[in-house]
């Protein structure tokens, strides 16, 4: 008997997180008709139009051809007069309390009706906005992924250039390294050869000096005193002659 | 006159068939079942919002084990609030003015909480019978007092709801009959009575909703103690 309320509560609690545990499947057993999915006709946006809050517009349209605009109002007035005059409805104390409660209800509906409707619309709007946001985020994420992918593809084209540049780099490195080692080897060899040359030079110079010293020593030793006197006298004679010559050249 | 006043609380029967069954079905028939589509109309949205926020608020102090009572408490709340507010309309019968109905709600639910408490943690449940920090000489008396208070809870729950609604309806009957009988002879007095009746009606609307809420709130408190 309270199944409708239970279904109602279960369905409203179903979506509300940790508090809705175990309620979803309990209501499944109470479903009577199978779910039909297609084709689903579009639902009306607003409810049926009513006049004065309770009387459907259809009644007014129904009575319009025969009784015009005032028809339903006359019907209402006539009905009420009939009920009151025939005492089918007796005015008693309940009527007063009915007037009070209905005025309270009508006041409440008139005052808070639009704000409550706006609140309900806002709840629906928020739900819609959340779903829309998810969809928008997903779409923007996917477009971003597409752009990234295109960029990666463009990058792949430049890969060959990159490899060439790297290959050139490596070749240059190898070349440089080879030249350096060659240079080092030449230097080392030159140093060793220079050393040998310097050694030879030194040897020859030593030999020369030794030889000169020996020759000088032997020459100086071979000069007898007789020879020395003779050479000195010759030198003096030569010098006298030279002086005479120079003097003669000077006067001439 | 007194007989007349209490006539409104007689459980209505028609040809021996209890009409209270139809009265009790009224809340179930008034609410639309949730639609299978994703975004529902205003009424269903408001319903869902109301039940959702009510349950969130009432189950927040209770630990996870007690959350299995969510459906029961939500249903009870919607049922009681509908019965109470529908009873304010003229010529309607309010089933919640019957003590039998309210006791039928209060006793089993309260007993369920107590039995749950005693089964799952008997020491903890028995510990509720003695508040902390009582001086030693007072302990025996206090245990007796607390047990009496525990046993009186279902009575209190049922009678509170019954008494509030019965008193309200009775007052409305009294004031409206006073106003009615004064209407033609002393119109100013009658208008004062009508003013009083208006205020009383507003009070009764509030009381109807609050009493339903208090019933469910107290049950949730008893549940919180014992779960």
Coordinates of C-alpha atoms in Angstrom, one line a residue:
Chain A
X1 CA 0.0 0.0 0.0
X2 CA 2.8 2.3 0.7
X3 CA 4.7 1.0 -2.3
X4 CA 4.2 4.2 -4.2
X5 CA 5.8 6.2 -1.4
X6 CA 8.5 3.6 -1.1
X7 CA 9.2 3.8 -4.8
X8 CA 9.2 7.5 -4.7
X9 CA 11.6 7.6 -1.7
X10 CA 13.8 4.9 -3.2
X11 CA 14.1 6.7 -6.5
X12 CA 14.9 10.0 -5.0
X13 CA 17.5 8.4 -2.6
X14 CA 18.9 6.3 -5.4
X15 CA 21.0 9.1 -6.9
X16 CA 22.1 10.5 -3.6
X17 CA 25.5 9.0 -2.9
X18 CA 26.3 7.0 0.2
X19 CA 22.9 7.3 1.7
X20 CA 21.2 5.4 -1.2
X21 CA 22.9 2.1 -0.4
X22 CA 20.8 -1.0 -1.2
X23 CA 17.7 0.8 -2.3
X24 CA 18.1 0.6 -6.0
X25 CA 17.4 -3.1 -6.5
X26 CA 14.7 -3.3 -4.0
X27 CA 12.4 -1.2 -6.2
X28 CA 13.1 -3.3 -9.3
X29 CA 10.7 -6.0 -8.2
X30 CA 7.9 -3.4 -8.1
X31 CA 8.2 -2.4 -11.7
X32 CA 5.1 -3.6 -13.6
X33 CA 5.7 -2.6 -17.3
X34 CA 8.7 -3.3 -19.4
X35 CA 10.8 -0.4 -20.4
X36 CA 10.1 0.7 -23.9
X37 CA 12.8 2.8 -25.4
X38 CA 11.9 3.8 -29.0
X39 CA 10.5 5.8 -30.5
X40 CA 9.9 8.0 -27.5
X41 CA 7.6 11.0 -28.3
X42 CA 8.8 14.4 -27.2
X43 CA 7.5 15.5 -23.9
X44 CA 5.6 18.8 -23.5
X45 CA 7.7 21.6 -21.9
X46 CA 4.9 22.9 -19.6
X47 CA 1.9 21.4 -18.0
X48 CA -1.6 21.8 -19.2
X49 CA -3.0 25.3 -19.1
X50 CA -5.4 26.1 -16.2
X51 CA -7.5 29.0 -15.4
X52 CA -7.8 30.2 -11.8
X53 CA -5.4 27.5 -10.8
X54 CA -7.7 24.5 -10.9
X55 CA -10.0 24.6 -13.9
X56 CA -8.4 23.2 -17.1
X57 CA -8.5 25.4 -20.2
X58 CA -10.1 22.6 -22.1
X59 CA -13.5 23.1 -20.3
X60 CA -13.6 26.7 -21.4
X61 CA -12.7 25.8 -25.0
X62 CA -15.4 23.0 -24.8
X63 CA -18.1 25.4 -23.7
X64 CA -17.1 28.3 -25.9
X65 CA -19.0 27.4 -29.1
X66 CA -22.3 27.0 -27.3
X67 CA -22.2 29.5 -24.5
X68 CA -19.4 32.0 -25.4
X69 CA -16.9 33.4 -22.9
X70 CA -19.2 33.7 -19.8
X71 CA -20.5 30.1 -20.2
X72 CA -18.3 28.3 -17.7
X73 CA -18.6 31.1 -15.2
X74 CA -22.4 30.9 -15.4
X75 CA -22.1 27.1 -15.0
X76 CA -20.0 27.5 -11.9
X77 CA -22.3 30.2 -10.3
X78 CA -25.4 28.1 -11.1
X79 CA -23.9 25.0 -9.6
X80 CA -22.9 26.8 -6.4
X81 CA -26.3 28.4 -6.1
X82 CA -28.0 25.1 -6.7
X83 CA -25.9 23.4 -4.0
X84 CA -26.6 26.1 -1.5
X85 CA -30.2 26.7 -2.1
X86 CA -31.2 23.0 -2.1
X87 CA -29.0 22.7 1.0
X88 CA -27.1 19.9 -0.7
X89 CA -24.1 21.7 0.8
X90 CA -24.9 23.0 4.3
X91 CA -23.1 26.1 5.5
X92 CA -21.8 25.3 8.9
X93 CA -18.6 25.9 11.0
X94 CA -16.6 23.8 8.6
X95 CA -17.3 26.3 5.9
X96 CA -15.5 29.0 7.9
X97 CA -12.5 26.8 8.5
X98 CA -12.6 25.9 4.8
X99 CA -12.5 29.5 3.9
X100 CA -9.5 30.0 6.3
X101 CA -7.5 27.1 5.1
X102 CA -8.1 27.9 1.4
X103 CA -7.2 31.5 1.8
X104 CA -4.0 30.4 3.5
X105 CA -3.2 27.9 0.7
X106 CA -4.0 30.5 -2.0
X107 CA -1.9 33.1 -0.3
X108 CA 1.0 30.7 0.0
X109 CA 0.8 29.6 -3.6
X110 CA 0.5 33.1 -4.9
X111 CA 3.4 34.4 -2.8
X112 CA 5.8 31.5 -2.9
X113 CA 4.7 29.8 -6.2
X114 CA 7.1 31.6 -8.6
X115 CA 10.1 31.3 -6.4
X116 CA 9.5 27.6 -5.8
X117 CA 9.1 27.0 -9.5
X118 CA 12.3 29.0 -10.2
X119 CA 14.1 26.9 -7.6
X120 CA 12.9 23.7 -9.2
X121 CA 14.0 25.0 -12.6
X122 CA 17.3 26.0 -11.1
X123 CA 17.8 22.4 -9.8
X124 CA 17.1 21.0 -13.2
X125 CA 19.3 23.6 -14.9
X126 CA 22.2 22.7 -12.6
X127 CA 21.8 19.1 -13.4
X128 CA 21.8 19.9 -17.1
X129 CA 24.7 22.3 -16.7
X130 CA 26.8 19.6 -15.0
X131 CA 26.1 17.1 -17.8
X132 CA 26.8 19.8 -20.4
X133 CA 30.1 20.7 -18.6
X134 CA 31.2 17.1 -18.7
X135 CA 30.4 16.9 -22.4
X136 CA 32.2 20.2 -23.1
X137 CA 35.2 19.2 -21.2
X138 CA 35.3 15.8 -23.0
X139 CA 35.0 17.6 -26.4
X140 CA 37.7 20.2 -25.6
X141 CA 39.9 17.4 -24.3
X142 CA 39.5 15.4 -27.5
X143 CA 40.1 18.4 -29.8
X144 CA 43.2 19.1 -27.8
X145 CA 44.3 15.5 -28.2
X146 CA 43.7 15.8 -32.0
X147 CA 45.9 18.9 -32.2
X148 CA 48.6 17.3 -30.1
X149 CA 48.5 14.3 -32.4
X150 CA 48.8 16.5 -35.5
X151 CA 51.8 18.3 -33.9
X152 CA 53.4 14.9 -33.2
X153 CA 53.0 13.9 -36.8
X154 CA 54.6 17.1 -38.0
X155 CA 57.4 16.4 -35.6
X156 CA 57.9 13.0 -37.0
X157 CA 58.6 14.5 -40.4
X158 CA 61.4 16.5 -39.0
X159 CA 62.9 13.4 -37.6
X160 CA 65.0 12.7 -40.7
X161 CA 66.6 16.1 -40.5
X162 CA 67.3 15.5 -36.9
X163 CA 69.0 12.2 -37.7
X164 CA 71.1 13.9 -40.4
X165 CA 72.2 16.6 -38.1
X166 CA 73.1 14.0 -35.4
X167 CA 75.0 11.9 -38.0
X168 CA 76.9 15.0 -39.1
X169 CA 77.7 15.8 -35.5
X170 CA 79.0 12.4 -34.8
X171 CA 81.1 12.4 -38.0
X172 CA 82.5 15.8 -37.1
X173 CA 83.4 14.5 -33.7
X174 CA 85.1 11.5 -35.1
X175 CA 87.1 13.7 -37.6
X176 CA 88.1 16.1 -34.9
X177 CA 89.2 13.3 -32.6
X178 CA 91.2 11.7 -35.5
X179 CA 92.9 15.0 -36.3
X180 CA 93.8 15.6 -32.7
X181 CA 95.4 12.3 -32.4
X182 CA 97.3 12.7 -35.6
X183 CA 98.5 16.1 -34.5
X184 CA 99.6 14.6 -31.2
X185 CA 101.5 11.8 -32.9
X186 CA 103.3 14.3 -35.2
X187 CA 104.3 16.4 -32.3
X188 CA 105.7 13.5 -30.4
X189 CA 107.7 12.3 -33.3
X190 CA 109.1 15.8 -34.0
X191 CA 110.1 16.1 -30.3
X192 CA 112.0 12.9 -30.5
X193 CA 113.7 13.8 -33.8
X194 CA 114.6 17.2 -32.4
X195 CA 116.1 15.6 -29.4
X196 CA 118.3 13.4 -31.7
X197 CA 119.3 16.5 -33.7
X198 CA 120.2 18.5 -30.7
X199 CA 122.2 15.5 -29.4
X200 CA 124.2 15.3 -32.7
X201 CA 124.8 19.1 -32.7
X202 CA 126.1 18.8 -29.2
X203 CA 128.3 16.0 -30.1
X204 CA 129.8 17.8 -33.1
X205 CA 130.4 21.0 -31.1
X206 CA 132.2 19.1 -28.4
X207 CA 134.3 17.4 -31.0
X208 CA 135.1 20.7 -32.7
X209 CA 136.0 22.4 -29.5
X210 CA 138.1 19.5 -28.4
X211 CA 139.9 19.5 -31.7
X212 CA 140.5 23.2 -31.7
X213 CA 141.8 23.1 -28.2
X214 CA 144.2 20.2 -29.2
X215 CA 145.3 22.0 -32.3
X216 CA 145.9 25.2 -30.4
X217 CA 147.8 23.4 -27.7
X218 CA 150.0 21.6 -30.1
X219 CA 150.7 24.8 -32.2
X220 CA 151.5 26.7 -29.1
X221 CA 153.7 23.9 -27.9
X222 CA 155.5 23.7 -31.2
X223 CA 156.5 27.4 -31.2
X224 CA 160.2 27.5 -30.0
X225 CA 161.7 30.6 -28.5
X226 CA 164.0 31.1 -31.6
X227 CA 161.0 31.1 -33.8
X228 CA 159.3 33.5 -31.5
X229 CA 162.1 36.0 -31.6
X230 CA 162.3 35.8 -35.3
X231 CA 158.6 36.4 -35.8
X232 CA 158.6 39.3 -33.4
X233 CA 161.6 40.9 -35.3
X234 CA 159.8 40.3 -38.6
X235 CA 156.7 41.9 -37.2
X236 CA 158.6 44.9 -36.1
X237 CA 160.3 45.2 -39.5
X238 CA 156.9 44.8 -41.2
X239 CA 155.4 47.5 -39.0
X240 CA 158.2 49.9 -39.7
X241 CA 157.8 49.4 -43.4
X242 CA 154.1 49.8 -43.1
X243 CA 154.6 53.0 -41.2
X244 CA 156.9 54.3 -43.8
X245 CA 154.4 53.4 -46.5
X246 CA 151.6 55.1 -44.7
X247 CA 153.6 58.2 -44.1
X248 CA 154.6 58.2 -47.7
X249 CA 150.9 57.8 -48.7
X250 CA 149.9 60.6 -46.4
X251 CA 152.3 63.1 -47.8
X252 CA 151.3 62.1 -51.3
Chain B
X1 CA -22.0 19.7 22.1
X2 CA -19.0 17.7 23.3
X3 CA -20.3 14.6 21.4
X4 CA -20.6 16.7 18.3
X5 CA -17.0 18.0 18.7
X6 CA -15.5 14.6 18.9
X7 CA -17.5 13.2 16.1
X8 CA -14.8 14.3 13.6
X9 CA -12.4 11.8 15.2
X10 CA -14.6 8.8 14.7
X11 CA -12.9 6.3 12.4
X12 CA -15.3 6.6 9.4
X13 CA -17.0 3.4 8.1
X14 CA -19.3 2.9 5.2
X15 CA -21.6 -0.1 5.2
X16 CA -19.2 -1.7 7.7
X17 CA -16.1 -1.1 5.5
X18 CA -13.4 1.0 7.2
X19 CA -12.8 4.0 5.1
X20 CA -9.6 4.7 6.9
X21 CA -7.9 2.4 4.5
X22 CA -8.8 4.8 1.7
X23 CA -7.7 7.7 3.8
X24 CA -4.3 6.0 4.4
X25 CA -3.9 5.4 0.6
X26 CA -4.2 9.2 -0.1
X27 CA -0.5 10.1 0.4
X28 CA 0.5 7.2 -1.9
X29 CA -1.8 8.4 -4.7
X30 CA -0.8 12.0 -4.5
X31 CA 2.8 11.8 -5.4
X32 CA 3.9 11.1 -9.0
X33 CA 6.2 8.2 -9.4
X34 CA 9.6 9.2 -10.8
X35 CA 9.8 9.2 -14.5
X36 CA 12.2 7.0 -16.4
X37 CA 13.7 9.9 -18.2
X38 CA 16.7 11.8 -16.9
X39 CA 15.3 15.2 -16.3
X40 CA 11.9 15.2 -14.5
X41 CA 9.3 17.9 -14.2
X42 CA 9.2 20.5 -11.4
X43 CA 7.1 18.5 -9.0
X44 CA 9.3 15.4 -9.2
X45 CA 12.5 17.5 -8.9
X46 CA 11.2 19.2 -5.8
X47 CA 10.2 15.9 -4.3
X48 CA 13.6 14.4 -4.9
X49 CA 15.3 17.5 -3.6
X50 CA 13.1 17.5 -0.5
X51 CA 13.6 13.8 0.3
X52 CA 17.3 14.0 -0.5
X53 CA 18.0 17.0 1.7
X54 CA 15.8 15.6 4.5
X55 CA 17.6 12.3 4.6
X56 CA 21.0 13.9 4.4
X57 CA 20.2 16.0 7.4
X58 CA 18.6 13.3 9.5
X59 CA 21.2 10.6 8.8
X60 CA 24.3 12.8 9.2
X61 CA 24.7 12.1 12.9
X62 CA 24.1 8.3 12.5
X63 CA 27.0 6.0 11.6
X64 CA 27.0 4.0 8.4
X65 CA 25.3 1.0 9.9
X66 CA 22.1 3.0 10.6
X67 CA 21.9 4.2 7.1
X68 CA 19.9 1.2 6.1
X69 CA 17.0 2.9 7.9
X70 CA 17.0 5.7 5.3
X71 CA 14.2 4.4 3.2
X72 CA 12.0 3.7 6.3
X73 CA 12.5 7.2 7.8
X74 CA 12.0 9.0 4.4
X75 CA 8.8 7.1 3.8
X76 CA 7.5 7.7 7.3
X77 CA 8.2 11.4 7.0
X78 CA 6.5 11.8 3.7
X79 CA 3.5 9.7 4.9
X80 CA 3.0 11.6 8.1
X81 CA 3.5 15.0 6.7
X82 CA 1.0 14.3 3.9
X83 CA -1.6 12.8 6.3
X84 CA -1.2 15.7 8.7
X85 CA -1.5 18.5 6.1
X86 CA -4.3 16.8 4.2
X87 CA -6.3 16.6 7.4
X88 CA -6.4 20.4 7.5
X89 CA -8.7 20.5 4.5
X90 CA -12.3 20.8 5.3
X91 CA -14.4 17.6 5.8
X92 CA -11.3 15.4 5.8
X93 CA -10.4 12.7 8.2
X94 CA -6.9 12.7 9.7
X95 CA -5.8 9.2 10.4
X96 CA -3.0 10.4 12.6
X97 CA -5.5 11.6 15.2
X98 CA -6.1 7.9 15.9
X99 CA -4.0 6.7 18.8
X100 CA -4.0 3.2 17.4
X101 CA -2.3 4.3 14.2
X102 CA 0.3 6.4 16.0
X103 CA 1.1 3.6 18.5
X104 CA 1.3 1.2 15.6
X105 CA 4.0 3.4 14.1
X106 CA 5.8 4.2 17.4
X107 CA 6.0 0.9 19.2
X108 CA 7.4 -1.4 16.5
X109 CA 10.0 1.2 15.4
X110 CA 11.1 2.1 18.9
X111 CA 11.2 -1.6 19.9
X112 CA 13.3 -2.3 16.8
X113 CA 15.9 0.3 17.8
X114 CA 16.0 -1.1 21.4
X115 CA 16.3 -4.7 20.3
X116 CA 19.0 -3.7 17.8
X117 CA 20.9 -2.0 20.5
X118 CA 20.6 -4.8 23.0
X119 CA 21.6 -7.4 20.4
X120 CA 24.6 -5.6 18.9
X121 CA 26.2 -4.1 21.9
X122 CA 24.2 -4.9 25.1
X123 CA 26.7 -3.3 27.4
X124 CA 26.6 0.0 25.5
X125 CA 22.8 -0.2 25.4
X126 CA 22.6 -0.8 29.1
X127 CA 25.1 2.0 29.7
X128 CA 22.5 4.4 28.4
X129 CA 20.5 3.8 31.5
X130 CA 23.1 5.5 33.6
X131 CA 24.3 9.0 32.7
X132 CA 28.0 9.7 33.2
X133 CA 29.1 11.4 36.3
X134 CA 26.2 10.6 38.6
X135 CA 27.1 10.4 42.3
X136 CA 27.1 6.8 43.7
X137 CA 24.1 7.0 46.1
X138 CA 21.8 8.2 43.2
X139 CA 22.8 5.3 40.9
X140 CA 19.9 2.8 41.8
X141 CA 17.2 5.4 41.6
X142 CA 18.6 6.9 38.4
X143 CA 18.7 3.5 36.7
X144 CA 15.0 2.9 37.5
X145 CA 14.1 6.4 36.3
X146 CA 16.1 6.0 33.1
X147 CA 14.4 2.6 32.4
X148 CA 11.0 4.2 33.0
X149 CA 12.0 7.0 30.6
X150 CA 13.1 4.4 28.0
X151 CA 9.9 2.4 28.3
X152 CA 7.8 5.5 28.1
X153 CA 9.3 6.6 24.8
X154 CA 6.9 4.8 22.4
X155 CA 4.0 6.0 24.5
X156 CA 5.4 9.5 24.3
X157 CA 5.9 9.3 20.5
X158 CA 2.5 8.1 19.8
X159 CA 0.6 10.3 22.2
X160 CA 2.6 13.4 21.2
X161 CA 1.5 13.1 17.6
X162 CA -2.1 12.1 18.5
X163 CA -2.5 14.8 21.1
X164 CA -1.1 17.6 19.0
X165 CA -3.2 16.8 16.0
X166 CA -6.3 16.1 17.9
X167 CA -6.0 19.3 19.9
X168 CA -5.4 21.3 16.8
X169 CA -8.4 19.9 15.0
X170 CA -10.5 20.3 18.1
X171 CA -9.5 23.9 18.5
X172 CA -10.3 24.6 14.8
X173 CA -13.7 23.0 15.3
X174 CA -14.4 25.0 18.5
X175 CA -13.3 28.4 17.1
X176 CA -15.1 27.9 13.8
X177 CA -18.3 26.9 15.5
X178 CA -18.0 29.9 17.8
X179 CA -17.5 32.2 14.9
X180 CA -20.3 30.6 13.0
X181 CA -22.8 30.9 15.7
X182 CA -21.8 34.5 16.4
X183 CA -21.7 35.4 12.7
X184 CA -25.2 36.8 12.3
X185 CA -25.9 38.3 15.8
X186 CA -22.5 39.7 16.9
X187 CA -20.6 40.2 13.7
X188 CA -17.6 42.0 15.3
X189 CA -17.0 39.2 17.8
X190 CA -17.4 36.8 14.9
X191 CA -14.8 38.7 12.9
X192 CA -12.4 38.5 15.8
X193 CA -13.0 34.8 16.0
X194 CA -12.4 34.5 12.3
X195 CA -9.1 36.3 12.7
X196 CA -8.2 33.9 15.5
X197 CA -9.3 31.0 13.2
X198 CA -6.9 32.3 10.5
X199 CA -4.0 32.4 12.9
X200 CA -4.9 29.0 14.2
X201 CA -5.0 27.6 10.7
X202 CA -1.5 28.9 10.0
X203 CA -0.4 27.4 13.4
X204 CA -2.0 24.1 12.5
X205 CA -0.2 23.9 9.2
X206 CA 3.1 24.5 11.0
X207 CA 2.2 22.0 13.7
X208 CA 1.3 19.4 11.2
X209 CA 4.6 19.6 9.5
X210 CA 6.6 19.9 12.7
X211 CA 5.0 17.0 14.4
X212 CA 5.7 14.7 11.6
X213 CA 9.3 15.9 11.6
X214 CA 9.6 15.5 15.3
X215 CA 8.3 12.0 15.2
X216 CA 10.9 11.0 12.6
X217 CA 13.7 13.0 14.3
X218 CA 13.1 11.3 17.6
X219 CA 13.1 7.9 16.0
X220 CA 16.4 8.8 14.3
X221 CA 17.8 9.8 17.7
X222 CA 16.8 6.5 19.3
X223 CA 18.4 4.8 16.3
X224 CA 21.6 6.9 16.8
X225 CA 21.8 5.8 20.4
X226 CA 21.5 2.1 19.6
X227 CA 23.3 1.6 16.4

